[in-house]
Short mmCIF file of C-alpha atoms and ligand atoms in Angstrom, two decimals:
data_model
loop_
_atom_site.label_atom_id
_atom_site.label_comp_id
_atom_site.label_asym_id
_atom_site.label_seq_id
_atom_site.Cartn_x
_atom_site.Cartn_y
_atom_site.Cartn_z
CA UNK A 1 -9.25 -27.07 -23.34
CA UNK A 2 -9.61 -26.91 -19.42
CA UNK A 3 -9.99 -23.95 -17.96
CA UNK A 4 -6.61 -24.19 -15.63
CA UNK A 5 -5.00 -24.23 -18.81
CA UNK A 6 -5.44 -21.11 -19.89
CA UNK A 7 -5.50 -17.46 -18.35
CA UNK A 8 -8.96 -16.24 -16.84
CA UNK A 9 -8.38 -12.68 -17.52
CA UNK A 10 -10.64 -11.38 -20.10
CA UNK A 11 -9.85 -10.84 -23.35
CA UNK A 12 -6.25 -12.37 -22.82
CA UNK A 13 -5.00 -14.37 -25.64
CA UNK A 14 -1.69 -14.34 -24.76
CA UNK A 15 -1.50 -18.28 -23.06
CA UNK A 16 -4.00 -19.46 -25.75
CA UNK A 17 -1.53 -22.22 -27.72
CA UNK A 18 1.38 -20.59 -26.14
CA UNK A 19 3.77 -21.67 -23.33
CA UNK A 20 2.68 -18.55 -21.52
CA UNK A 21 3.56 -19.51 -17.44
CA UNK A 22 0.53 -19.35 -15.52
CA UNK A 23 -0.14 -18.65 -11.89
CA UNK A 24 -3.05 -19.63 -9.80
CA UNK A 25 -4.41 -17.59 -7.18
CA UNK A 26 -3.65 -16.63 -3.95
CA UNK A 27 -5.50 -19.25 -1.21
CA UNK A 28 -8.88 -17.74 -0.56
CA UNK A 29 -8.52 -20.11 2.62
CA UNK A 30 -5.35 -18.48 3.88
CA UNK A 31 -5.02 -15.40 2.04
CA UNK A 32 -8.44 -14.09 1.26
CA UNK A 33 -7.78 -10.28 1.02
CA UNK A 34 -5.04 -11.01 -1.88
CA UNK A 35 -7.60 -13.55 -3.27
CA UNK A 36 -10.55 -10.95 -3.45
CA UNK A 37 -7.88 -8.34 -4.95
CA UNK A 38 -7.28 -10.59 -7.58
CA UNK A 39 -10.92 -11.27 -8.00
CA UNK A 40 -12.25 -8.11 -8.15
CA UNK A 41 -9.30 -6.81 -10.54
CA UNK A 42 -10.46 -9.63 -12.92
CA UNK A 43 -13.59 -9.34 -12.24
CA UNK A 44 -16.09 -10.41 -15.14
CA UNK A 45 -17.29 -14.57 -15.23
CA UNK A 46 -15.30 -15.36 -12.33
CA UNK A 47 -16.95 -13.22 -9.91
CA UNK A 48 -19.83 -16.22 -10.01
CA UNK A 49 -17.65 -18.81 -9.25
CA UNK A 50 -17.49 -20.25 -5.90
CA UNK A 51 -13.88 -19.32 -4.72
CA UNK A 52 -12.86 -22.56 -3.82
CA UNK A 53 -13.55 -23.57 -7.55
CA UNK A 54 -11.42 -20.51 -8.91
CA UNK A 55 -8.57 -21.49 -7.05
CA UNK A 56 -8.85 -24.66 -8.23
CA UNK A 57 -9.09 -24.29 -11.78
CA UNK A 58 -8.63 -20.59 -13.18
CA UNK A 59 -5.45 -19.29 -13.66
CA UNK A 60 -3.67 -16.10 -14.56
CA UNK A 61 -0.74 -15.77 -16.63
CA UNK A 62 2.46 -13.94 -16.33
CA UNK A 63 1.50 -10.98 -18.67
CA UNK A 64 -0.40 -9.31 -15.83
CA UNK A 65 2.44 -9.30 -13.40
CA UNK A 66 4.72 -6.27 -13.04
CA UNK A 67 8.09 -7.42 -12.94
CA UNK A 68 8.48 -6.38 -9.38
CA UNK A 69 6.43 -8.99 -8.56
CA UNK A 70 8.45 -12.07 -10.56
CA UNK A 71 10.16 -14.69 -8.87
CA UNK A 72 12.99 -17.27 -9.76
CA UNK A 73 11.56 -20.30 -10.97
CA UNK A 74 8.47 -19.03 -12.79
CA UNK A 75 6.91 -18.03 -9.62
CA UNK A 76 5.26 -14.76 -8.28
CA UNK A 77 5.72 -13.20 -5.00
CA UNK A 78 3.49 -13.97 -2.38
CA UNK A 79 2.14 -10.52 -2.42
CA UNK A 80 1.63 -10.26 -5.95
CA UNK A 81 -1.41 -9.12 -8.04
CA UNK A 82 -2.33 -8.90 -11.35
CA UNK A 83 -2.15 -5.18 -12.55
CA UNK A 84 -1.18 -5.37 -16.05
CA UNK A 85 -3.09 -5.48 -19.49
CA UNK A 86 -6.27 -5.87 -17.20
CA UNK A 87 -9.58 -4.88 -18.06
CA UNK A 88 -8.83 -1.17 -17.70
CA UNK A 89 -10.70 0.63 -15.53
CA UNK A 90 -12.32 -1.76 -13.60
CA UNK A 91 -9.39 -3.06 -11.70
CA UNK A 92 -8.01 0.00 -10.22
CA UNK A 93 -10.64 1.20 -9.13
CA UNK A 94 -11.74 -2.20 -7.38
CA UNK A 95 -8.21 -2.87 -6.09
CA UNK A 96 -8.33 0.14 -4.08
CA UNK A 97 -11.37 -0.33 -2.48
CA UNK A 98 -10.18 -3.97 -1.52
CA UNK A 99 -7.10 -2.56 -0.06
CA UNK A 100 -8.33 0.29 1.68
CA UNK A 101 -10.42 -1.64 4.67
CA UNK A 102 -9.32 -0.38 7.93
CA UNK A 103 -6.57 -2.19 9.81
CA UNK A 104 -8.47 -2.98 12.57
CA UNK A 105 -10.99 -4.81 10.82
CA UNK A 106 -8.11 -6.89 8.69
CA UNK A 107 -6.99 -7.91 12.81
CA UNK A 108 -9.83 -8.97 13.65
CA UNK A 109 -10.38 -11.35 10.77
CA UNK A 110 -10.15 -14.85 12.05
CA UNK A 111 -6.68 -16.65 11.43
CA UNK A 112 -7.65 -19.63 9.36
CA UNK A 113 -4.00 -20.35 8.29
CA UNK A 114 -2.40 -23.22 10.08
CA UNK A 115 -0.02 -23.31 7.76
CA UNK A 116 2.81 -22.20 9.29
CA UNK A 117 5.84 -22.40 6.61
CA UNK A 118 8.49 -20.29 8.07
CA UNK A 119 9.58 -19.78 4.28
CA UNK A 120 6.31 -18.45 3.09
CA UNK A 121 5.80 -16.48 6.08
CA UNK A 122 8.96 -14.52 6.13
CA UNK A 123 9.20 -13.76 2.59
CA UNK A 124 5.70 -12.56 3.07
CA UNK A 125 7.29 -10.10 5.75
CA UNK A 126 9.78 -9.09 3.26
CA UNK A 127 9.39 -9.61 0.11
CA UNK A 128 7.37 -6.57 -0.81
CA UNK A 129 7.22 -4.14 -3.93
CA UNK A 130 8.87 -0.47 -4.02
CA UNK A 131 5.91 1.98 -2.50
CA UNK A 132 4.78 1.99 -6.10
CA UNK A 133 2.60 -0.76 -5.40
CA UNK A 134 -0.24 0.90 -4.01
CA UNK A 135 0.54 4.11 -5.53
CA UNK A 136 -2.29 6.18 -7.47
CA UNK A 137 -1.72 5.57 -10.84
CA UNK A 138 -3.08 6.81 -13.79
CA UNK A 139 -5.72 4.03 -15.61
CA UNK A 140 -3.54 1.40 -17.91
CA UNK A 141 -5.25 2.60 -21.21
CA UNK A 142 -3.97 6.11 -20.54
CA UNK A 143 -0.85 4.96 -19.62
CA UNK A 144 1.99 5.09 -22.63
CA UNK A 145 4.56 2.05 -21.89
CA UNK A 146 7.56 4.02 -20.53
CA UNK A 147 10.46 2.26 -20.59
CA UNK A 148 12.03 3.13 -17.09
CA UNK A 149 9.91 2.26 -14.02
CA UNK A 150 6.70 3.44 -13.88
CA UNK A 151 6.33 4.88 -10.57
CA UNK A 152 9.69 6.70 -10.85
CA UNK A 153 8.01 8.46 -14.27
CA UNK A 154 5.11 9.41 -12.01
CA UNK A 155 7.43 10.41 -9.22
CA UNK A 156 9.24 12.66 -11.86
CA UNK A 157 5.79 14.42 -13.10
CA UNK A 158 5.10 17.98 -11.83
CA UNK A 159 1.62 17.01 -12.65
CA UNK A 160 1.50 13.88 -10.04
CA UNK A 161 0.69 15.51 -6.75
CA UNK A 162 -0.28 14.67 -3.50
CA UNK A 163 -3.24 16.59 -1.25
CA UNK A 164 -2.04 16.22 2.07
CA UNK A 165 -2.49 17.65 5.75
CA UNK A 166 -0.42 20.07 6.73
CA UNK A 167 1.43 19.43 9.53
CA UNK A 168 1.83 16.23 7.73
CA UNK A 169 -0.29 13.56 9.55
CA UNK A 170 -1.70 10.89 7.68
CA UNK A 171 -4.97 10.95 5.75
CA UNK A 172 -7.67 8.11 6.75
CA UNK A 173 -10.12 6.61 4.39
CA UNK A 174 -12.78 8.01 5.75
CA UNK A 175 -11.23 11.83 5.79
CA UNK A 176 -10.06 10.91 2.31
CA UNK A 177 -13.70 10.31 1.09
CA UNK A 178 -14.83 13.59 2.88
CA UNK A 179 -12.06 15.61 0.99
CA UNK A 180 -12.77 13.81 -1.96
CA UNK A 181 -16.60 14.54 -1.74
CA UNK A 182 -16.01 18.18 -1.10
CA UNK A 183 -13.68 18.35 -4.13
CA UNK A 184 -15.98 16.48 -6.19
CA UNK A 185 -18.68 18.90 -5.19
CA UNK A 186 -16.90 21.92 -6.44
CA UNK A 187 -16.03 20.06 -9.66
CA UNK A 188 -19.52 19.59 -10.10
CA UNK A 189 -20.17 23.54 -9.29
CA UNK A 190 -17.87 24.04 -12.34
CA UNK A 191 -19.07 21.87 -14.66
CA UNK A 192 -22.82 22.43 -14.33
CA UNK A 193 -21.92 26.28 -14.40
CA UNK A 194 -24.31 27.85 -17.17
CA UNK A 195 -21.24 30.03 -18.19
CA UNK A 196 -19.63 28.66 -21.51
CA UNK A 197 -16.54 30.52 -20.99
CA UNK A 198 -15.79 28.47 -17.70
CA UNK A 199 -13.08 25.67 -18.18
CA UNK A 200 -13.64 22.20 -16.53
CA UNK A 201 -10.50 20.45 -15.17
CA UNK A 202 -9.31 17.30 -16.28
CA UNK A 203 -7.75 14.55 -14.69
CA UNK A 204 -5.97 11.40 -15.30
CA UNK A 205 -5.99 8.10 -14.13
CA UNK A 206 -7.39 7.06 -10.57
CA UNK A 207 -7.10 9.43 -7.63
CA UNK A 208 -6.72 7.72 -4.54
CA UNK A 209 -5.70 7.39 -0.95
CA UNK A 210 -1.90 6.17 -0.61
CA UNK A 211 0.66 6.67 2.14
CA UNK A 212 -1.43 8.97 4.10
CA UNK A 213 -1.82 11.07 0.76
CA UNK A 214 -4.31 11.21 -1.58
CA UNK A 215 -2.68 11.04 -5.06
CA UNK A 216 -3.99 12.63 -8.00
CA UNK A 217 -2.50 13.20 -11.64
CA UNK A 218 -3.54 16.24 -13.05
CA UNK A 219 -3.73 16.80 -16.94
CA UNK A 220 -2.23 20.17 -17.24
CA UNK A 221 -1.38 23.20 -15.57
CA UNK A 222 -5.02 24.63 -15.45
CA UNK A 223 -6.20 21.60 -13.39
CA UNK A 224 -3.42 21.77 -10.88
CA UNK A 225 -4.23 25.37 -10.22
CA UNK A 226 -8.03 24.41 -10.30
CA UNK A 227 -7.14 21.94 -7.14
CA UNK A 228 -4.76 24.16 -5.62
CA UNK A 229 -7.45 26.79 -5.38
CA UNK A 230 -10.31 24.59 -4.76
CA UNK A 231 -8.02 23.00 -1.86
CA UNK A 232 -7.66 26.29 -0.81
CA UNK A 233 -11.71 26.46 -0.07
CA UNK A 234 -11.92 22.78 1.87
CA UNK A 235 -11.95 22.83 5.45
CA UNK A 236 -9.87 20.17 6.81
CA UNK A 237 -11.64 17.40 8.37
CA UNK A 238 -8.90 17.08 11.10
CA UNK A 239 -8.80 19.77 13.38
CA UNK A 240 -5.54 21.66 13.86
CA UNK A 241 -4.49 20.99 10.25
CA UNK A 242 -5.35 22.45 6.70
CA UNK A 243 -4.95 20.72 2.93
CA UNK A 244 -2.43 21.40 0.65
CA UNK A 245 -1.35 20.09 -2.56
CA UNK A 246 2.16 19.08 -2.87
CA UNK A 247 3.93 17.10 -6.00
CA UNK A 248 3.91 13.21 -5.06
CA UNK A 249 7.57 13.58 -5.37
CA UNK A 250 7.84 16.03 -2.44
CA UNK A 251 6.33 13.17 -0.67
CA UNK A 252 8.52 10.91 1.96
CA UNK A 253 10.71 8.20 0.27
CA UNK A 254 9.74 5.47 2.74
CA UNK A 255 11.86 2.05 3.31
CA UNK A 256 10.07 -0.73 4.40
CA UNK A 257 11.12 -2.21 8.06
CA UNK A 258 9.53 -4.81 10.22
CA UNK A 259 8.95 -5.05 13.76
CA UNK A 260 7.51 -7.74 15.95
CA UNK A 261 5.65 -6.48 19.17
CA UNK A 262 5.34 -9.34 21.42
CA UNK A 263 2.37 -8.56 23.56
CA UNK A 264 -0.23 -6.95 21.15
CA UNK A 265 -3.14 -8.14 23.56
CA UNK A 266 -5.55 -4.87 23.23
CA UNK A 267 -5.18 -5.71 19.39
CA UNK A 268 -6.15 -1.74 19.08
CA UNK A 269 -3.32 -0.59 16.20
CA UNK A 270 -3.85 2.84 17.16
CA UNK A 271 -3.18 2.55 20.91
CA UNK A 272 0.28 0.73 19.71
CA UNK A 273 0.78 3.59 17.64
CA UNK A 274 0.28 6.11 20.51
CA UNK A 275 2.33 4.01 22.69
CA UNK A 276 5.09 3.56 20.20
CA UNK A 277 4.93 7.50 19.30
CA UNK A 278 5.12 9.03 22.73
CA UNK A 279 7.80 6.99 23.87
CA UNK A 280 10.17 7.70 21.11
CA UNK A 281 9.02 11.24 20.41
CA UNK A 282 12.52 12.33 21.36
CA UNK A 283 13.84 10.55 18.67
CA UNK A 284 11.41 9.43 16.23
CA UNK A 285 8.20 10.91 14.76
CA UNK A 286 6.47 7.49 14.86
CA UNK A 287 3.17 9.36 13.10
CA UNK A 288 4.94 9.74 9.86
CA UNK A 289 5.35 6.23 9.73
CA UNK A 290 2.82 4.07 7.42
CA UNK A 291 1.63 0.70 8.81
CA UNK A 292 1.37 -1.45 5.79
CA UNK A 293 0.08 -4.66 7.28
CA UNK A 294 0.17 -6.30 10.85
CA UNK A 295 -0.04 -10.00 11.14
CA UNK A 296 -0.70 -11.90 14.24
CA UNK A 297 0.84 -14.69 15.76
CA UNK A 298 -1.09 -17.51 16.01
CA UNK A 299 -0.97 -18.89 19.52
CA UNK A 300 0.46 -15.84 20.90
CA UNK A 301 -0.07 -11.87 21.64
CA UNK A 302 2.66 -11.16 19.15
CA UNK A 303 1.97 -9.31 16.03
CA UNK A 304 4.33 -8.29 13.15
CA UNK A 305 3.98 -5.17 11.78
CA UNK A 306 5.16 -4.18 8.32
CA UNK A 307 6.01 -0.39 8.38
CA UNK A 308 7.05 2.23 5.87
CA UNK A 309 9.79 4.54 7.37
CA UNK A 310 10.62 7.38 6.04
CA UNK A 311 14.04 7.23 5.08
CA UNK A 312 15.81 9.76 7.33
CA UNK A 313 14.15 8.07 10.34
CA UNK A 314 15.36 4.70 8.77
CA UNK A 315 18.44 6.32 8.76
CA UNK A 316 18.70 7.46 12.51
CA UNK A 317 17.23 4.07 13.12
CA UNK A 318 20.24 2.51 12.06
CA UNK A 319 22.59 4.22 13.79
CA UNK A 320 20.47 3.30 17.20
CA UNK A 321 20.91 -0.19 16.69
CA UNK A 322 17.61 -0.02 14.89
CA UNK A 323 16.04 0.03 18.92
CA UNK A 324 12.70 1.33 19.20
CA UNK A 325 11.54 1.87 22.97
CA UNK A 326 8.70 0.17 23.60
CA UNK A 327 6.61 0.02 27.00
CA UNK A 328 8.54 -1.23 29.61
CA UNK A 329 12.03 -2.38 27.17
CA UNK A 330 12.64 -2.23 23.17
CA UNK A 331 11.91 -3.64 20.05
CA UNK A 332 13.95 -4.00 16.83
CA UNK A 333 12.73 -2.98 13.41
CA UNK A 334 14.34 -5.20 10.46
CA UNK A 335 14.52 -3.29 7.20
CA UNK A 336 14.20 -5.70 4.15
CA UNK A 337 17.41 -4.25 2.89
CA UNK A 338 19.15 -5.66 5.80
CA UNK A 339 18.85 -8.83 3.89
CA UNK A 340 18.26 -7.60 0.17
CA UNK A 341 18.27 -4.19 -1.65
CA UNK A 342 16.27 -4.82 -4.68
CA UNK A 343 12.83 -3.69 -4.74
CA UNK A 344 11.73 -7.36 -6.68
CA UNK A 345 13.63 -9.18 -4.55
CA UNK A 346 11.58 -12.13 -3.95
CA UNK A 347 11.46 -15.42 -1.98
CA UNK A 348 13.78 -14.86 0.21
CA UNK A 349 14.10 -17.08 3.05
CA UNK A 350 14.30 -15.90 6.56
CA UNK A 351 14.52 -12.87 8.55
CA UNK A 352 16.83 -13.02 11.49
CA UNK A 353 14.13 -11.83 13.72
CA UNK A 354 15.14 -11.20 17.45
CA UNK A 355 13.05 -13.56 18.06
CA UNK A 356 12.23 -16.78 16.44
CA UNK A 357 8.37 -16.58 16.54
CA UNK A 358 6.05 -18.15 14.08
CA UNK A 359 3.88 -15.73 11.93
CA UNK A 360 0.44 -16.16 10.73
CA UNK A 361 -1.14 -15.21 7.39
CA UNK A 362 -3.01 -12.12 7.51
CA UNK A 363 -4.32 -10.11 4.83
CA UNK A 364 -2.56 -6.83 4.07
CA UNK A 365 -3.74 -3.27 4.57
CA UNK A 366 -2.61 0.23 4.44
CA UNK A 367 -2.44 2.51 7.35
CA UNK A 368 -1.60 5.89 6.38
CA UNK A 369 0.12 7.93 8.98
CA UNK A 370 1.72 11.84 8.82
CA UNK A 371 4.74 14.01 9.78
CA UNK A 372 7.79 13.59 7.55
CA UNK A 373 8.83 16.69 6.71
CA UNK A 374 10.72 16.95 10.09
CA UNK A 375 14.23 15.64 10.56
CA UNK A 376 15.15 13.26 12.88
CA UNK A 377 16.32 14.65 15.95
CA UNK A 378 20.15 14.27 16.04
CA UNK A 379 19.31 13.65 19.78
CA UNK A 380 19.97 11.70 22.89
CA UNK A 381 18.53 8.50 23.43
CA UNK A 382 18.51 7.42 26.89
CA UNK A 383 18.95 3.50 26.49
CA UNK A 384 15.27 1.65 26.40
CA UNK A 385 16.50 -1.40 27.65
ZN1 LIG B 1 -3.53 -13.11 -19.35
#
């Protein structure tokens, strides 16, 4: 049987002799990051193969994709990554490490894509899974197959918690590593204590940074209590803040929106955030928004941002004609739910962007940011244009 007729996930028997739909890898030329995400998720034998060979000859069957990634006509969404029935612990660990590249680094990737297929690229901008996509979630092996959406189940679980800054600023990858290191030191101090009566806390799944908070799943109330006490002892790596533990369900719900910035000349995402934050400070708290990705526009200075916007702020935006002040004018936020409300809606054609610019294919990343506790100021918006 030739290798492109069966699934390359180790141990997967689904496609053998059956009519299981097989999916090609993302193109390593134009979508390298997602290609790598697949590669690391699957691991094992294919790691040693040339990218091109994998793209041409290796396939992944449908059973590894969550429903939210499935599209019409047996296609999968262009942001799909295999997460189901994978070689367990390996996949989640590596997925996380791939997704967490600093945004700056992503932006500097050469845009090798000459394909400016409008349909593909627009779909890329709006066809995004619900925020569960990057959420810390337990190892597949530990998770019973709940009937409902797993993300919802996790959100409703009081033992699924988030370590965050107070005030609520986004934790960066570096800060997250520092914090996790300190938690581990405390953990080891407990584990290697000579006193046999000291109980060790237990956790489930994979601790990871997502939406600017560190998501963890405590095994029981004891672990939760231990974590709360431990976090109190740890100094926040961000001056002026302290670390707190909250339930994941208390972390902000976000909806996705895209905004096109026509003159992203300095290529510095943080300066862009600061600019947006300060210019709109009376109306929005841009620091509370997450930046999921930024796509450069070839042949221009533009960049399209995919943002996770806290619900209250998104509502406020909609009341303000979706307008954000920017430099000497304004830019407009388009919401995915303007077009389609279903999380798993896929393959949608176009966004009616105010500017009809072409879009490049550039990888995704996460960029966490903070304060969502503050309700949007109802205040005056003195017109940005
Ligand atoms: Zn398979």
